[in-house]
Short mmCIF file of C-alpha atoms in Angstrom, two decimals:
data_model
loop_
_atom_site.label_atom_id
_atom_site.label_comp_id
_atom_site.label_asym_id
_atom_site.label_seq_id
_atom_site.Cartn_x
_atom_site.Cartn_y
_atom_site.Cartn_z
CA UNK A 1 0.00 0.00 0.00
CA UNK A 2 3.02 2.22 0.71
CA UNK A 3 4.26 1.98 -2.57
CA UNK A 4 0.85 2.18 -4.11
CA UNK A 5 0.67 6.11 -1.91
CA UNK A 6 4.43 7.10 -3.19
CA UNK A 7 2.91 8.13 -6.95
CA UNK A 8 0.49 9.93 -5.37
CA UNK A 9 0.76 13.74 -4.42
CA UNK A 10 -1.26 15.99 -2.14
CA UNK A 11 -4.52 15.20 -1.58
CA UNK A 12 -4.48 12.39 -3.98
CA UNK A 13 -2.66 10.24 -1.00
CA UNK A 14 -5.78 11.64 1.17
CA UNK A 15 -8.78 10.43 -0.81
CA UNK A 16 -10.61 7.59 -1.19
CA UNK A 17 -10.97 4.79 -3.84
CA UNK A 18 -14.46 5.58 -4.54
CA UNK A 19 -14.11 9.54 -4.75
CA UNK A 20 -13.71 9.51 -8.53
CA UNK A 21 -16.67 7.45 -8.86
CA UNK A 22 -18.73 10.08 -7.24
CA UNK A 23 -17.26 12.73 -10.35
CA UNK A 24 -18.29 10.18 -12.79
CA UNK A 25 -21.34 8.93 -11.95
CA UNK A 26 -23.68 11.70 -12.50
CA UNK A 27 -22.90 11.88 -16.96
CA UNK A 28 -22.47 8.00 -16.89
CA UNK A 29 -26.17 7.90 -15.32
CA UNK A 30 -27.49 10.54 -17.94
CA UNK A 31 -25.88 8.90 -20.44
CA UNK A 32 -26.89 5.42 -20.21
CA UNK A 33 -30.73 7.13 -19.15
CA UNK A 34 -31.29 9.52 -22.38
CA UNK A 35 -29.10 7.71 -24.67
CA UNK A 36 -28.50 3.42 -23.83
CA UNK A 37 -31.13 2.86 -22.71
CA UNK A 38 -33.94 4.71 -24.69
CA UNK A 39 -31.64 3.10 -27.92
CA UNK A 40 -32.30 -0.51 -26.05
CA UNK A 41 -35.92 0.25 -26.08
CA UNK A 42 -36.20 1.32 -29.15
CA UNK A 43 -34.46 -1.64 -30.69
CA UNK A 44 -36.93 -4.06 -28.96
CA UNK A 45 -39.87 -1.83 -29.93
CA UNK A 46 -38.99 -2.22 -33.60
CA UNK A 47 -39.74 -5.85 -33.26
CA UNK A 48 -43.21 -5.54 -32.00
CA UNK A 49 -46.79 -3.76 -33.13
CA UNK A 50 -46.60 -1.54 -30.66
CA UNK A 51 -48.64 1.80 -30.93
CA UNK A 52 -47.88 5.70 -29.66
CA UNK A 53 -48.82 6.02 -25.80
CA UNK A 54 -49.80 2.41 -25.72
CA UNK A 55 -47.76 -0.58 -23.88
CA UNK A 56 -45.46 -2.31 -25.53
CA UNK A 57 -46.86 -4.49 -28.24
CA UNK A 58 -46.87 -8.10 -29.26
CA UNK A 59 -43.87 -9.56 -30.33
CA UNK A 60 -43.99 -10.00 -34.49
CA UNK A 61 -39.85 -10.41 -35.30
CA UNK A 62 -38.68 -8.12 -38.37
CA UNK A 63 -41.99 -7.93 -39.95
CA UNK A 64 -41.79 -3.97 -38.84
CA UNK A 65 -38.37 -4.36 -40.80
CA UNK A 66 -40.42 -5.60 -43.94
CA UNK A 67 -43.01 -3.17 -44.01
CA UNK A 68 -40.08 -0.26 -43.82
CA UNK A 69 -37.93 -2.11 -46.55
CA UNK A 70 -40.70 -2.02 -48.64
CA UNK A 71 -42.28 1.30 -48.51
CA UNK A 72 -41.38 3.72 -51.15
CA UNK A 73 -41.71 6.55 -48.95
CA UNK A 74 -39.23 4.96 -47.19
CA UNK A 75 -36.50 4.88 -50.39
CA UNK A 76 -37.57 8.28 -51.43
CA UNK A 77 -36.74 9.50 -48.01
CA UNK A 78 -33.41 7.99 -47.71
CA UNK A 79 -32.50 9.19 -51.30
CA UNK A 80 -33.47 12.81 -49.94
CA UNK A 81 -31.57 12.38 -46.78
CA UNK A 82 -28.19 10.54 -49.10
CA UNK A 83 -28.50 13.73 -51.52
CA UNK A 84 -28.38 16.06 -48.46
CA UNK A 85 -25.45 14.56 -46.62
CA UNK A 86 -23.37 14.16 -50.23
CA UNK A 87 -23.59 17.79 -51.54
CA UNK A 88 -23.45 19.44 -47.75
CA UNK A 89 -20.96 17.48 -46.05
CA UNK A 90 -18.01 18.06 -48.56
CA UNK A 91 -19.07 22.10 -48.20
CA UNK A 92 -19.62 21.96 -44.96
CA UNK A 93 -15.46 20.63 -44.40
CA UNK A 94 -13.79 22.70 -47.25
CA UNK A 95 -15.52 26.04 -46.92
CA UNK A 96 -15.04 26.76 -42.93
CA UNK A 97 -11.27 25.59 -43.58
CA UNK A 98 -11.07 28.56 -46.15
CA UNK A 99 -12.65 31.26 -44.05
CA UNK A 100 -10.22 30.31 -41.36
CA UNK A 101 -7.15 30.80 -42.83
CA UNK A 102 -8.79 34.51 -43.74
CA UNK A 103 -9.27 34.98 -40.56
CA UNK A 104 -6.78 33.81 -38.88
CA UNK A 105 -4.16 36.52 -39.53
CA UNK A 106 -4.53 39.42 -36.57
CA UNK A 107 -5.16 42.26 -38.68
CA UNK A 108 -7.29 45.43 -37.53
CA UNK A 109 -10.86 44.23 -37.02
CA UNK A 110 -10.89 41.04 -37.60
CA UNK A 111 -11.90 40.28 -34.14
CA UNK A 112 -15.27 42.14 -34.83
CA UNK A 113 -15.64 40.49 -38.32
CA UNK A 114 -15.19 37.13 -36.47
CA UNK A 115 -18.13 38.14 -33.93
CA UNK A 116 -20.31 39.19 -36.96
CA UNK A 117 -19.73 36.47 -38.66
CA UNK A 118 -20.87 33.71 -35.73
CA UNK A 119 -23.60 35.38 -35.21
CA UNK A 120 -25.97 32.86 -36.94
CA UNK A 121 -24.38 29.90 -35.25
CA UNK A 122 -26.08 31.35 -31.74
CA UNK A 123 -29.31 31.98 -33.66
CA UNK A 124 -32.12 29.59 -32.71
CA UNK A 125 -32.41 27.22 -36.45
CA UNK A 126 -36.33 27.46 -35.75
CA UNK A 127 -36.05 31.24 -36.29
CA UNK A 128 -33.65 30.98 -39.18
CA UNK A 129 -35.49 28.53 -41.10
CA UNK A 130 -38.55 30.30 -40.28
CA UNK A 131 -36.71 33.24 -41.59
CA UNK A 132 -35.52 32.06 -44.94
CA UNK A 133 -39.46 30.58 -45.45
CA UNK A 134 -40.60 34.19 -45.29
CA UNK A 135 -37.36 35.20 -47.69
CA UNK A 136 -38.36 32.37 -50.14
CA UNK A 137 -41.85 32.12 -50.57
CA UNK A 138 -43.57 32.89 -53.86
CA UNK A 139 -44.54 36.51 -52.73
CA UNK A 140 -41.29 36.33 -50.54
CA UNK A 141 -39.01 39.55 -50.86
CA UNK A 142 -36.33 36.90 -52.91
CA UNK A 143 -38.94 36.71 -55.79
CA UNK A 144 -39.83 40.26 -55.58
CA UNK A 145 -36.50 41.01 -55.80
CA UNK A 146 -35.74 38.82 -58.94
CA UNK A 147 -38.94 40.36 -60.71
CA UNK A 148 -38.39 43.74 -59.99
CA UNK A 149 -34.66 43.92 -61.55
CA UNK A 150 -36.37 41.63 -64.60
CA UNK A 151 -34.68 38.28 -63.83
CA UNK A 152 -37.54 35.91 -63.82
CA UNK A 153 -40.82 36.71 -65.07
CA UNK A 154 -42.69 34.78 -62.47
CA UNK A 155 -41.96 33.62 -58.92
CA UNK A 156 -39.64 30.60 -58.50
CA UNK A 157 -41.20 27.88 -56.10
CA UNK A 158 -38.31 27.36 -54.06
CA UNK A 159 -40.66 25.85 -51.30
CA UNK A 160 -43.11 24.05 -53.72
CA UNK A 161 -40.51 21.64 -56.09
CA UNK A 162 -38.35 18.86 -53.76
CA UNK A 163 -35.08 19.96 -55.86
CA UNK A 164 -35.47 23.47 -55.18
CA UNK A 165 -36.45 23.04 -51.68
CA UNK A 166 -33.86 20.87 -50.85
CA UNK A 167 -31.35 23.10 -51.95
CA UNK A 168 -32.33 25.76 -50.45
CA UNK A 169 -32.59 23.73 -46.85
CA UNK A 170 -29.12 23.06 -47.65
CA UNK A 171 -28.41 26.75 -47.91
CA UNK A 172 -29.80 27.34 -44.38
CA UNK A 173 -27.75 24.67 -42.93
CA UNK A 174 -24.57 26.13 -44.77
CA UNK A 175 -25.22 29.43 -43.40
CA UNK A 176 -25.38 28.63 -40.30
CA UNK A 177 -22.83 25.76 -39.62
CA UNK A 178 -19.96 27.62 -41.39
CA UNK A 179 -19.35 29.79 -38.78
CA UNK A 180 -19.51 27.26 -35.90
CA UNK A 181 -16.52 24.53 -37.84
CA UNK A 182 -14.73 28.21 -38.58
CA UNK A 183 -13.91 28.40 -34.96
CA UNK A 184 -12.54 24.60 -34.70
CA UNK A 185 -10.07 24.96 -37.43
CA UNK A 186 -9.02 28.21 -35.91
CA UNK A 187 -8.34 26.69 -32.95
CA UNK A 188 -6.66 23.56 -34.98
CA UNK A 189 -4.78 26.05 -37.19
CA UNK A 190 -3.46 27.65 -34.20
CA UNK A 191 -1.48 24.52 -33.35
CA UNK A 192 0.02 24.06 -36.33
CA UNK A 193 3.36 24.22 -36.64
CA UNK A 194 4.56 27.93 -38.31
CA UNK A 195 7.98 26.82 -39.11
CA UNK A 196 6.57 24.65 -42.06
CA UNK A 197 5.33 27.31 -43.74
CA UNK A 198 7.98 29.09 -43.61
CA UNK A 199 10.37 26.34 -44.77
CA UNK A 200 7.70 25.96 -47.34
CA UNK A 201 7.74 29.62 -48.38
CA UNK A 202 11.53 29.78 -48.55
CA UNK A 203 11.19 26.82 -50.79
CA UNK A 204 9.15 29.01 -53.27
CA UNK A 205 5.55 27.61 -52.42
CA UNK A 206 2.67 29.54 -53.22
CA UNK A 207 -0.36 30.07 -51.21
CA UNK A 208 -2.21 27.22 -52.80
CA UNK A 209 0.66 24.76 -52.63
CA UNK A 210 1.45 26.06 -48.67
CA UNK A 211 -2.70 24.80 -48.16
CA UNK A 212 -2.29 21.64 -49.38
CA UNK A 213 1.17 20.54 -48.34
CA UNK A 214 1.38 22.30 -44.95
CA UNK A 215 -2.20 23.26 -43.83
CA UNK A 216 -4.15 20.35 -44.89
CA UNK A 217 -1.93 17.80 -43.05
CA UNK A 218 -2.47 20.16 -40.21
CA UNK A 219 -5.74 20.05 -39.93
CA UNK A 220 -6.54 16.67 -41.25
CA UNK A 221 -7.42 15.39 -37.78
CA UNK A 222 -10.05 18.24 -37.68
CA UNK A 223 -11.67 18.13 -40.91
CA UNK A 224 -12.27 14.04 -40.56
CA UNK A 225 -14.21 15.29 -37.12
CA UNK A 226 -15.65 18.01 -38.97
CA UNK A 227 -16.99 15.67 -42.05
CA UNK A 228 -18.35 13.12 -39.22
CA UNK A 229 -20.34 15.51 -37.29
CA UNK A 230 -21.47 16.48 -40.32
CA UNK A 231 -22.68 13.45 -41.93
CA UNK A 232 -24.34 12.51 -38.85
CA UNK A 233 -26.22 16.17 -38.70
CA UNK A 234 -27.36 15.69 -42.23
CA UNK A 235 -28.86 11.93 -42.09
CA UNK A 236 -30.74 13.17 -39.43
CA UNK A 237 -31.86 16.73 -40.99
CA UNK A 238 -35.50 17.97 -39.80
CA UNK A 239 -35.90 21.34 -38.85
CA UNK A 240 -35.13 23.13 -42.29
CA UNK A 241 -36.85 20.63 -44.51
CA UNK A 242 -39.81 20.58 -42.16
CA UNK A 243 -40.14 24.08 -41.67
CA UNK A 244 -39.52 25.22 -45.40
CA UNK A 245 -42.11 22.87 -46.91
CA UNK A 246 -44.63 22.37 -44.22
CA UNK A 247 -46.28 18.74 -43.59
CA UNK A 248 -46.69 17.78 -46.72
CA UNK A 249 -43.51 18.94 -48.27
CA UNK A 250 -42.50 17.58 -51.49
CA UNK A 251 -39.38 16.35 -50.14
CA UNK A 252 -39.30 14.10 -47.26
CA UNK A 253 -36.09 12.92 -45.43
CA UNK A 254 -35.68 9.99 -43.27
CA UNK A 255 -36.30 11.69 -39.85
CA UNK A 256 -39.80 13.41 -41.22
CA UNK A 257 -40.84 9.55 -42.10
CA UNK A 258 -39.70 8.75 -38.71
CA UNK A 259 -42.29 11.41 -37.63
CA UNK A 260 -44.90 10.32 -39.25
CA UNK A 261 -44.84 6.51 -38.94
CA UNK A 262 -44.84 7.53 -35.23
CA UNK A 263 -47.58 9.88 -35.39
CA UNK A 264 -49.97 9.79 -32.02
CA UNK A 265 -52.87 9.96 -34.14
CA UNK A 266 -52.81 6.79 -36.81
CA UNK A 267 -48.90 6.27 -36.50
CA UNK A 268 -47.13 2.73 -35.65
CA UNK A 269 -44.49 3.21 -32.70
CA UNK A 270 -43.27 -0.58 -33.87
CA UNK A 271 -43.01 0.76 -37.55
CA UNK A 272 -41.52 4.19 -36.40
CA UNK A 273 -38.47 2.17 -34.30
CA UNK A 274 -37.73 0.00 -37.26
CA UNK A 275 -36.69 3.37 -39.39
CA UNK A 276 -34.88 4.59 -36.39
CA UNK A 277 -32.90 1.23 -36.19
CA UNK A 278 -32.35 1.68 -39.86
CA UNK A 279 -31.61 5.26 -39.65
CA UNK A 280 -28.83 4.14 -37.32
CA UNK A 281 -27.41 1.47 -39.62
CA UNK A 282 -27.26 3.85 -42.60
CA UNK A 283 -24.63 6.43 -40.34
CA UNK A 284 -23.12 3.69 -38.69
CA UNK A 285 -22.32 2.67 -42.86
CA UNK A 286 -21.31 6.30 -43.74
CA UNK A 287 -19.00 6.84 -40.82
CA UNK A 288 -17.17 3.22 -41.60
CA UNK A 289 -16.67 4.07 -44.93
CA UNK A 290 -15.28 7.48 -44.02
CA UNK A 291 -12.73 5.84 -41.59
CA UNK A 292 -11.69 3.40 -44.48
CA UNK A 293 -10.94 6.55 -47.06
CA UNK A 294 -9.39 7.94 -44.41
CA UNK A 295 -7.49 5.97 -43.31
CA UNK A 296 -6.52 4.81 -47.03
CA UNK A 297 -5.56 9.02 -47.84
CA UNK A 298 -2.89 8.61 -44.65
CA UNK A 299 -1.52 5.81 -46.44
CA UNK A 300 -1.05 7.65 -49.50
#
């Protein structure tokens, strides 16, 4: 025990084994309480019939998994929800990476530019989307815009066709997210190591050969974090979709059938789970396959 106390210091030699536990215990019990459990339950749910704000239902195996499978809602919505995370997610990594390294440089009011510019990461994404709806509808001040300067002759339904609307929920979450990954590579570019870009600048390196030989093996780490979080926020998109096209909005993503399969009123909370469980699978998939190409671009 003696020699267990000498790599101890201070009060460390003073405490008890079970003090850490105390530290841990309250995010362990959230966690496995809104998140391991709830996940549990839901996997068991999506093999029964059970129904919203009824007991769990009879066991009927992976006939939930069937009905899913087989829905063409259910396709359509994953193809909406594939498109989303494909044109966003490379965006989404490469464009906060380049208004970083403008940024970056202290130069006189850039602090204030910085401020301005993460301004819409702190806004509520109910209130932007809700925003952009009033900015894009037909007699929105977009169109009137476009109409009055002779550009279009009549109103564009950016919240009436899927393609249009899609895009332009994609816009939204662009818009807003770019400032929030700006401030993570800042803090990754911050770490990186000056003296290779000045070896590389002495070599005769241009700005565009300096990003990718020096700063994108800087911040590699960063942007493979970046393009996870981001692949996982764009399987599971809702509130722009939702709120730009209504209830019945011409394009549906995998969440919004997740919604209503599990509607109180004629929804199947069996049904719903199954999608969930599936919904899982699918970014489980996409976050594999982005560890295998990266891991196969640090080889290269």
């Amino acid at each position: 025990m003696a020699k267990k106390e000498e790599h101890l210091n201070g009060a460390a030699r003073f405490r008890r084994w079970w003090v850490p536990l105390i530290w841990v215990a309250p995010p362990v019990t959230a966690i496995v309480c809104f998140y391991i459990l709830p996940f549990f339950t839901t996997a068991y749910m999506s093999l029964t019939d059970t129904l919203p704000l009824q007991e769990i239902g009879a066991f009927v195996g992976f006939d939930n998994f069937r009905t899913v499978l087989s829905d063409p809602a259910f396709w359509d919505a994953v193809r909406n929800s594939i498109l989303y995370a494909v044109c966003v997610v490379p965006l989404m990594v490469l464009l906060p990476l380049l208004l970083a390294l403008l940024v970056r440089d202290h130069v006189p009011g850039v602090g204030v530019f910085r401020s301005l510019y993460y301004i819409p990461a702190l806004c509520s994404l109910v209130v932007i989307s809700l925003a952009w709806t009033s900015l894009l509808q037909f007699d929105g001040s977009f169109n009137n815009l476009l109409l009055s300067i002779g550009i279009i002759d009549s109103p564009i339904p950016f919240l009436t066709n899927r393609w249009l609307l899609l895009f332009s929920a994609m816009l939204i979450t662009l818009w807003q997210g770019l400032p929030y990954y700006m401030v993570l590579y800042l803090a990754a570019l911050a770490n990186a190591d000056k003296s290779l870009y000045e070896a590389a600048e002495v070599d005769g390196a241009g700005p565009i050969r300096r990003f990718f030989v020096v700063t994108i093996p800087a911040v590699r780490i960063m942007m493979y974090l970046v393009g996870i979080l981001c692949t996982i926020g764009c399987l599971k998109i809702f509130t722009e979709v939702y709120l730009l096209g209504g209830p019945s909005s011409p394009a549906k993503t995998i969440t919004m059938y997740l919604r209503e399969q599990s509607d109180v009123t004629y929804g199947n909370l069996g049904i719903g789970s199954a999608a969930s469980v599936l919904l899982f699978l699918l970014t489980v998939g996409f976050l594999i396959a982005s560890r295998r190409l990266n891991e196969k671009a640090e080889e290269q």
